[in-house]
Amino acid sequence: MDIDFIFRIAAIGIIVAVLNQVLQRSGREEQAMLTTLAGLIVVLMMIIYQISDLFDTVKSLFGLR
């Protein structure tokens, strides 16, 4: 895992938090919730790809392929 990956997750979190606050202040709570949910899904997909790469590395390391 590279440090860039952690920075990308942090940047997505900051952007989602700012959008959430802006949408809530303008009275659009539903869009704020959907924005938060979309950010969470994006980060989870990024983490799933990293976990998949980890499992592939472990498989190749122990010769399980």
PDB file of C-alpha atoms in Angstrom:
ATOM      1  CA  MET A   1       0.000   0.000   0.000  1.00  0.00           C
ATOM      2  CA  ASP A   2       1.394   3.314  -1.038  1.00  0.00           C
ATOM      3  CA  ILE A   3       1.103   6.590   0.852  1.00  0.00           C
ATOM      4  CA  ASP A   4      -0.691   8.037  -2.185  1.00  0.00           C
ATOM      5  CA  PHE A   5      -3.538   5.630  -1.545  1.00  0.00           C
ATOM      6  CA  ILE A   6      -4.012   6.998   1.966  1.00  0.00           C
ATOM      7  CA  PHE A   7      -3.895  10.573   0.662  1.00  0.00           C
ATOM      8  CA  ARG A   8      -6.522   9.742  -1.973  1.00  0.00           C
ATOM      9  CA  ILE A   9      -8.860   8.350   0.686  1.00  0.00           C
ATOM     10  CA  ALA A  10      -8.278  11.421   2.854  1.00  0.00           C
ATOM     11  CA  ALA A  11      -8.949  13.756  -0.088  1.00  0.00           C
ATOM     12  CA  ILE A  12     -12.207  11.973  -0.879  1.00  0.00           C
ATOM     13  CA  GLY A  13     -13.200  12.249   2.775  1.00  0.00           C
ATOM     14  CA  ILE A  14     -12.487  15.986   2.860  1.00  0.00           C
ATOM     15  CA  ILE A  15     -14.379  16.630  -0.375  1.00  0.00           C
ATOM     16  CA  VAL A  16     -17.373  14.603   0.801  1.00  0.00           C
ATOM     17  CA  ALA A  17     -17.385  16.375   4.170  1.00  0.00           C
ATOM     18  CA  VAL A  18     -17.346  19.817   2.524  1.00  0.00           C
ATOM     19  CA  LEU A  19     -20.095  18.862   0.074  1.00  0.00           C
ATOM     20  CA  ASN A  20     -22.119  17.395   2.916  1.00  0.00           C
ATOM     21  CA  GLN A  21     -21.903  20.625   4.934  1.00  0.00           C
ATOM     22  CA  VAL A  22     -22.760  22.810   1.938  1.00  0.00           C
ATOM     23  CA  LEU A  23     -25.759  20.681   1.033  1.00  0.00           C
ATOM     24  CA  GLN A  24     -27.019  20.531   4.605  1.00  0.00           C
ATOM     25  CA  ARG A  25     -26.723  24.309   5.037  1.00  0.00           C
ATOM     26  CA  SER A  26     -28.758  24.827   1.863  1.00  0.00           C
ATOM     27  CA  GLY A  27     -31.525  22.546   3.144  1.00  0.00           C
ATOM     28  CA  ARG A  28     -30.830  19.549   0.915  1.00  0.00           C
ATOM     29  CA  GLU A  29     -30.397  16.830   3.495  1.00  0.00           C
ATOM     30  CA  GLU A  30     -31.314  14.027   1.075  1.00  0.00           C
ATOM     31  CA  GLN A  31     -28.603  15.014  -1.402  1.00  0.00           C
ATOM     32  CA  ALA A  32     -26.128  15.375   1.456  1.00  0.00           C
ATOM     33  CA  MET A  33     -26.868  11.844   2.594  1.00  0.00           C
ATOM     34  CA  LEU A  34     -26.528  10.500  -0.956  1.00  0.00           C
ATOM     35  CA  THR A  35     -23.221  12.332  -1.385  1.00  0.00           C
ATOM     36  CA  THR A  36     -21.913  10.777   1.814  1.00  0.00           C
ATOM     37  CA  LEU A  37     -23.106   7.350   0.720  1.00  0.00           C
ATOM     38  CA  ALA A  38     -21.470   7.755  -2.705  1.00  0.00           C
ATOM     39  CA  GLY A  39     -18.175   8.763  -1.087  1.00  0.00           C
ATOM     40  CA  LEU A  40     -18.324   5.742   1.194  1.00  0.00           C
ATOM     41  CA  ILE A  41     -18.973   3.408  -1.742  1.00  0.00           C
ATOM     42  CA  VAL A  42     -16.063   4.869  -3.720  1.00  0.00           C
ATOM     43  CA  VAL A  43     -13.661   4.410  -0.806  1.00  0.00           C
ATOM     44  CA  LEU A  44     -14.899   0.874  -0.139  1.00  0.00           C
ATOM     45  CA  MET A  45     -14.370  -0.051  -3.786  1.00  0.00           C
ATOM     46  CA  MET A  46     -10.824   1.318  -3.621  1.00  0.00           C
ATOM     47  CA  ILE A  47     -10.144  -0.745  -0.503  1.00  0.00           C
ATOM     48  CA  ILE A  48     -11.642  -3.880  -2.068  1.00  0.00           C
ATOM     49  CA  TYR A  49      -9.242  -3.587  -5.008  1.00  0.00           C
ATOM     50  CA  GLN A  50      -6.305  -3.249  -2.608  1.00  0.00           C
ATOM     51  CA  ILE A  51      -7.426  -6.311  -0.631  1.00  0.00           C
ATOM     52  CA  SER A  52      -7.759  -8.259  -3.876  1.00  0.00           C
ATOM     53  CA  ASP A  53      -4.200  -7.314  -4.811  1.00  0.00           C
ATOM     54  CA  LEU A  54      -3.060  -8.408  -1.346  1.00  0.00           C
ATOM     55  CA  PHE A  55      -4.676 -11.830  -1.745  1.00  0.00           C
ATOM     56  CA  ASP A  56      -3.124 -12.241  -5.198  1.00  0.00           C
ATOM     57  CA  THR A  57       0.289 -11.404  -3.753  1.00  0.00           C
ATOM     58  CA  VAL A  58      -0.147 -13.904  -0.910  1.00  0.00           C
ATOM     59  CA  LYS A  59      -1.269 -16.596  -3.354  1.00  0.00           C
ATOM     60  CA  SER A  60       1.727 -16.053  -5.601  1.00  0.00           C
ATOM     61  CA  LEU A  61       4.070 -15.905  -2.616  1.00  0.00           C
ATOM     62  CA  PHE A  62       3.020 -19.315  -1.347  1.00  0.00           C
ATOM     63  CA  GLY A  63       2.571 -20.801  -4.833  1.00  0.00           C
ATOM     64  CA  LEU A  64      -1.150 -21.431  -4.489  1.00  0.00           C
ATOM     65  CA  ARG A  65      -1.914 -20.682  -8.119  1.00  0.00           C
TER      66      ARG A  65
END
